[in-house]
Amino acid sequence: MKKLMRNAVGAIGIDLRLLGMIGALVLLWIIFDLSTGGRFLTPRNLFNLSVQTASVAVMSTGMVFVIVTRHIDLSVGALLGFIAMVMGTLQLNILPEYLGFGHWSIWIITVVVGVLLGTLIGAFQGWVIGYLTVPAFIVTLGGLLIWRGAAWWVTQGQTVAPLDETFRMLGGGVVGTLGDQLSWAVGLAATIGAVVMMVLARRRKSSHGFKVKPLWAEYAMGGIVTALILGYVLVMNAYPLPKGAAKRYAEAQGIEYPADGLFISHGIAIPVIILLVVAIIMTIVAQKTRFGRYVFATGGNPDAAELSGINTRMLTVKVFALMGALTAIAAVIASARLGAVGNDLGVLDELRVIAAAVIGGTALSGGIGTIYGAIIGAVIMQSLQSGMAMVGVDAPLQSIVVGVVLVLAVFIDIIYRRRAGL
Amino acid sequence: MDKQTPLVELKNIELAFGGVKAVNDVSIDLYPGEVVGVLGHNGAGKSTLIKVLSGAYKADAGEIYVNGEKATINNPRDARSYNIETIYQTLALADNLDASSNLFLGREIVNKFGMVDDDSMEAETRKIMKRLNPNFANFKSPVSALSGGQRQSVAITRAVYFNARILIMDEPTAALGPQETEMVAELINQLKAEGIGIFLISHDIHDVMELCDRISVMKNGKLVGTENVADVTDDEILSMIILGKKPS
């Protein structure tokens, strides 16, 4: 039976580590759901969970590249705070002066400036690491202090609020969702896209005369993917807007608000869409571009990469620039979600991001890591935290548990790798 | 042979590391279809000299000529553009990647969208492996999971696949069993017949005497001399290595 299962799993082509992580996540969810009396696995909580995860998950995809190349980035939390502060000031105090308050282009300019700033700062840190050969740990530890201080300086410590209304949509919340119809459309498009990719990959493989998976395995995989995507849309659409927001929505649409309330779906939150797009792009970059291939080759053997003609110094600059850009995107999500930028935005995020990547199977020794792993790692971290908060675990105990889980996860990963002979 | 233009000529190469002259005014050359052994003790400077040619190090002084024309080699990419390929003693493989990723590292096959085409690379790898090492079957695992001989096959395949004209082999048989060593010897003879020039770095005199046409001996960063294999005995070469001169 066990062997049969293993063969089946092997045929479908999911690796065991992924299966293990998903298993751990599901187990976690069930435990929290039981101990909160069914409050954890509700559309509302899952919606909140997905929104809360987005910012850290976006950064963790970049951290995979950083760690795979045997570096580390401790500055992401502080950098997130600094970029968010600059974006907040830009959209609130600077741009309205020239464009007028609430101008439609404010959010676009803000995001573009934020991402450029993040890329530039990341590239600079990467340059110091790659060309001046100061260890990444030191450079980004310095960065942690520098950018946190710089964030304070932008507004002399004042909180910037309220942020531009359109900008706030990027953080989820009541207005920042797709609604039911658009969510279904996105879900369907994603399903079709996934299935088409699978068919094309199979065709390409058999055109080269390679062995392909048995057809039933392909169908099973397609079925699982479809069920996951559409199931997610279903759950998100099952979470209605709260009364007040539904009323405002009805008024805005010119519908009469019925006395017994109105069921208007949240649908998928915009930050989750952003995360999805980032995840797809980063996966393609990791698996299908030369840059991604060189990232992994350099992590596996820097000397070999260098001797193969790869410019590993420039590669370091690019990896950190990418990390900076993703930090800026995370800054957009985090600040838009709160609708304000305070001085403590992003504090300790660097540790959450690194933990997510590491729980997701990224090896600190370099060369190994996956984008999907890091995202699942981020979901596990966030589930742990919000689950324990819901159960009512004391805050100090929460961090103890998270710490233990982090070490345990890496230990299990080491054991797994040893057994698998990797 | 001397009437031909040498495939590659290293002239008066010098390279120092922190005041120590690792290579001191060394000149060697290589003709098409020829195997030149570079011999010497550990630290004699043979690996350093050859790394200047492969682009891993940049010489302080001296010139490199490829096909009689002056060549500028500042990095491994430059060396590859002159069809100079190297099999390093360490193999220089990215252990976490599979055979085809290693074979094409730095020269990936891309499709029309500029995306790395793994399937085509695997198909090519299967094709050339069938010729060079028919027993090789593990195309999916990272090369860390392969045996020493299989890893060597990957490294050799990588050097041969891209139409090398000048091949540098740094201790190619150091980590191999007798059967695999025999395979490498066969390969060297095959490549020789195709007109490829080979620098063979080794400290195994026996190997070198069997495979090479000429031998250049180095000691303490200096060239002791270059001899035709046919004209010298093992003992004479040994004396050049140890004493730094040919016995009179």
XYZ file of C-alpha atoms in Angstrom, chain A residues 22-268:
247
model
C 1.351 20.991 2.162
C 0.647 18.180 4.621
C 2.112 20.218 7.476
C 0.060 23.237 6.468
C -3.183 21.263 6.264
C -2.467 19.654 9.624
C -1.818 23.072 11.135
C -5.078 24.426 9.743
C -7.085 21.492 11.039
C -5.568 21.799 14.518
C -6.310 25.518 14.666
C -9.800 25.003 13.306
C -10.583 22.395 15.949
C -9.129 24.430 18.788
C -10.943 27.628 17.802
C -14.276 25.879 17.413
C -14.354 26.192 13.648
C -13.364 29.848 13.414
C -10.073 29.272 11.619
C -11.209 27.640 8.386
C -13.819 30.251 7.536
C -13.881 32.308 4.334
C -13.295 35.389 6.427
C -10.181 34.097 8.144
C -8.764 32.555 4.998
C -9.291 35.865 3.225
C -7.458 37.731 5.983
C -4.730 35.103 6.037
C -4.094 35.438 2.321
C -3.928 39.243 2.562
C -1.633 39.163 5.589
C 0.707 36.701 3.904
C 1.081 38.621 0.638
C 3.721 41.176 1.679
C 6.123 38.702 3.298
C 5.489 36.116 0.564
C 6.405 38.596 -2.184
C 9.726 39.309 -0.488
C 10.403 35.653 0.257
C 10.472 34.853 -3.480
C 13.377 37.285 -3.842
C 15.026 35.980 -0.694
C 15.144 32.540 -2.334
C 17.494 33.938 -4.991
C 19.558 35.776 -2.387
C 19.986 32.681 -0.213
C 20.501 30.374 -3.193
C 23.518 32.490 -4.190
C 24.853 31.973 -0.647
C 24.036 35.480 0.528
C 21.538 36.872 3.008
C 19.550 40.103 3.130
C 18.845 41.431 6.607
C 17.813 44.845 5.348
C 14.457 44.030 3.745
C 12.304 44.983 6.739
C 13.989 48.339 7.229
C 14.115 48.944 3.492
C 10.391 48.215 3.303
C 9.824 50.841 5.989
C 11.974 53.415 4.215
C 10.417 52.870 0.783
C 6.910 52.944 2.262
C 7.737 56.190 4.013
C 9.034 57.762 0.812
C 5.987 56.542 -1.118
C 3.680 57.839 1.615
C 5.258 61.282 1.609
C 5.291 61.343 -2.184
C 1.598 60.577 -2.586
C 0.436 62.696 0.321
C 2.676 65.718 0.521
C 4.423 66.101 -2.821
C 2.354 64.841 -5.729
C -0.973 66.480 -4.714
C 0.785 69.863 -4.835
C 1.437 69.463 -8.543
C -1.404 67.193 -9.650
C -4.142 68.062 -7.232
C -5.477 65.959 -4.418
C -6.800 62.520 -5.438
C -5.427 62.692 -8.986
C -5.762 59.347 -10.799
C -2.073 59.041 -11.656
C -0.782 59.521 -8.108
C -0.763 55.826 -7.252
C 0.996 54.884 -10.488
C 3.770 57.436 -10.042
C 4.127 56.419 -6.412
C 4.471 52.717 -7.213
C 6.915 53.344 -10.072
C 9.091 55.612 -7.931
C 8.954 53.100 -5.084
C 10.014 50.167 -7.250
C 12.801 52.206 -8.877
C 14.050 53.310 -5.470
C 13.994 49.730 -4.188
C 15.840 48.453 -7.259
C 18.460 51.166 -6.970
C 19.113 50.634 -3.268
C 19.185 46.862 -3.768
C 21.598 47.206 -6.673
C 23.849 49.446 -4.587
C 23.961 46.954 -1.736
C 24.608 44.214 -4.306
C 27.461 46.256 -5.761
C 29.098 46.632 -2.363
C 28.715 42.874 -1.842
C 29.741 41.735 -5.329
C 32.432 44.224 -6.328
C 33.762 45.522 -3.018
C 33.421 41.983 -1.567
C 32.023 43.061 1.787
C 30.026 40.058 3.103
C 26.272 40.306 2.494
C 25.590 39.738 6.180
C 27.499 42.899 7.087
C 26.283 45.048 4.218
C 22.645 44.279 4.890
C 23.058 44.457 8.664
C 24.335 47.959 8.034
C 21.401 48.430 5.673
C 18.993 47.401 8.416
C 20.238 50.240 10.616
C 20.639 52.736 7.794
C 17.215 52.357 6.212
C 15.358 52.254 9.499
C 17.057 55.478 10.453
C 16.431 56.965 7.022
C 12.735 56.071 7.288
C 12.513 58.081 10.489
C 14.253 60.992 8.849
C 11.818 61.262 5.948
C 9.064 62.569 8.223
C 10.921 63.126 11.486
C 9.119 60.119 12.854
C 5.609 61.235 11.997
C 3.090 58.711 10.727
C 1.927 59.406 7.190
C -1.830 58.997 6.724
C -4.285 58.635 5.130
C -2.827 57.259 1.921
C -4.256 57.854 -1.556
C -7.558 56.073 -2.056
C -6.647 54.206 -5.236
C -3.277 53.278 -3.756
C -5.056 51.745 -0.771
C -6.818 49.273 -3.075
C -3.457 47.553 -3.579
C -3.543 46.465 0.040
C -6.781 44.499 -0.090
C -9.468 45.380 2.407
C -13.056 46.127 1.518
C -12.385 48.074 -1.670
C -9.246 46.225 -2.695
C -10.849 43.044 -3.997
C -11.988 41.804 -7.365
C -15.613 40.979 -6.493
C -17.253 37.712 -7.445
C -17.461 37.936 -11.231
C -13.925 39.130 -11.815
C -12.647 36.543 -9.330
C -14.323 33.766 -11.309
C -12.878 35.173 -14.520
C -9.368 35.217 -13.026
C -9.866 31.728 -11.607
C -10.993 30.360 -14.961
C -8.172 32.070 -16.822
C -5.646 30.675 -14.355
C -7.113 27.171 -14.703
C -7.062 27.280 -18.487
C -3.551 28.694 -18.435
C -2.321 25.925 -16.153
C -3.925 23.165 -18.224
C -2.602 24.583 -21.505
C 0.912 24.736 -20.007
C 0.675 21.100 -18.957
C -0.480 19.973 -22.387
C 2.259 21.953 -24.130
C 4.939 20.595 -21.820
C 3.783 17.038 -22.475
C 3.809 17.592 -26.227
C 7.263 19.113 -26.146
C 8.600 16.197 -24.115
C 7.166 13.536 -26.401
C 8.389 15.396 -29.487
C 11.917 14.870 -28.117
C 11.113 11.212 -27.548
C 11.342 11.469 -23.747
C 9.305 9.302 -21.447
C 6.146 11.130 -20.381
C 4.000 10.592 -17.330
C 1.052 8.215 -17.692
C -2.070 10.000 -18.877
C -4.013 9.345 -15.684
C -1.283 11.140 -13.730
C -1.617 14.172 -15.970
C -5.376 14.157 -15.504
C -4.995 13.788 -11.750
C -2.541 16.696 -11.613
C -4.798 18.830 -13.791
C -7.732 17.953 -11.555
C -5.861 18.907 -8.388
C -4.755 22.246 -9.847
C -8.237 23.069 -11.113
C -9.832 22.155 -7.792
C -7.313 24.283 -5.865
C -7.767 27.381 -8.002
C -11.530 27.249 -8.279
C -11.880 26.177 -4.654
C -9.920 29.252 -3.606
C -12.164 31.516 -5.682
C -15.233 29.832 -4.205
C -14.015 30.441 -0.648
C -13.080 34.068 -1.322
C -16.459 34.696 -2.902
C -18.177 33.159 0.106
C -16.912 36.021 2.278
C -19.412 38.885 2.088
C -18.667 42.552 2.604
C -19.594 43.776 6.077
C -22.949 45.585 6.394
C -21.709 49.146 6.237
C -19.495 48.511 3.251
C -22.266 46.612 1.469
C -24.591 49.557 2.036
C -22.081 52.018 0.620
C -21.506 49.686 -2.311
C -25.264 49.477 -2.963
C -25.562 53.242 -2.829
C -22.675 53.712 -5.200
C -24.208 51.241 -7.653
C -27.691 52.790 -7.258
C -29.202 49.593 -5.867
C -31.684 49.820 -3.050
C -30.303 48.271 0.104
C -32.735 45.582 1.275
C -33.667 45.445 4.936
C -32.301 41.943 5.487
C -28.895 42.837 4.137
C -27.107 42.262 0.854
C -24.642 39.525 0.047
C -21.778 41.072 -1.875
C -18.669 38.933 -2.234
C -15.190 40.142 -1.478
C -13.653 37.890 -4.069
C -9.883 37.595 -4.429
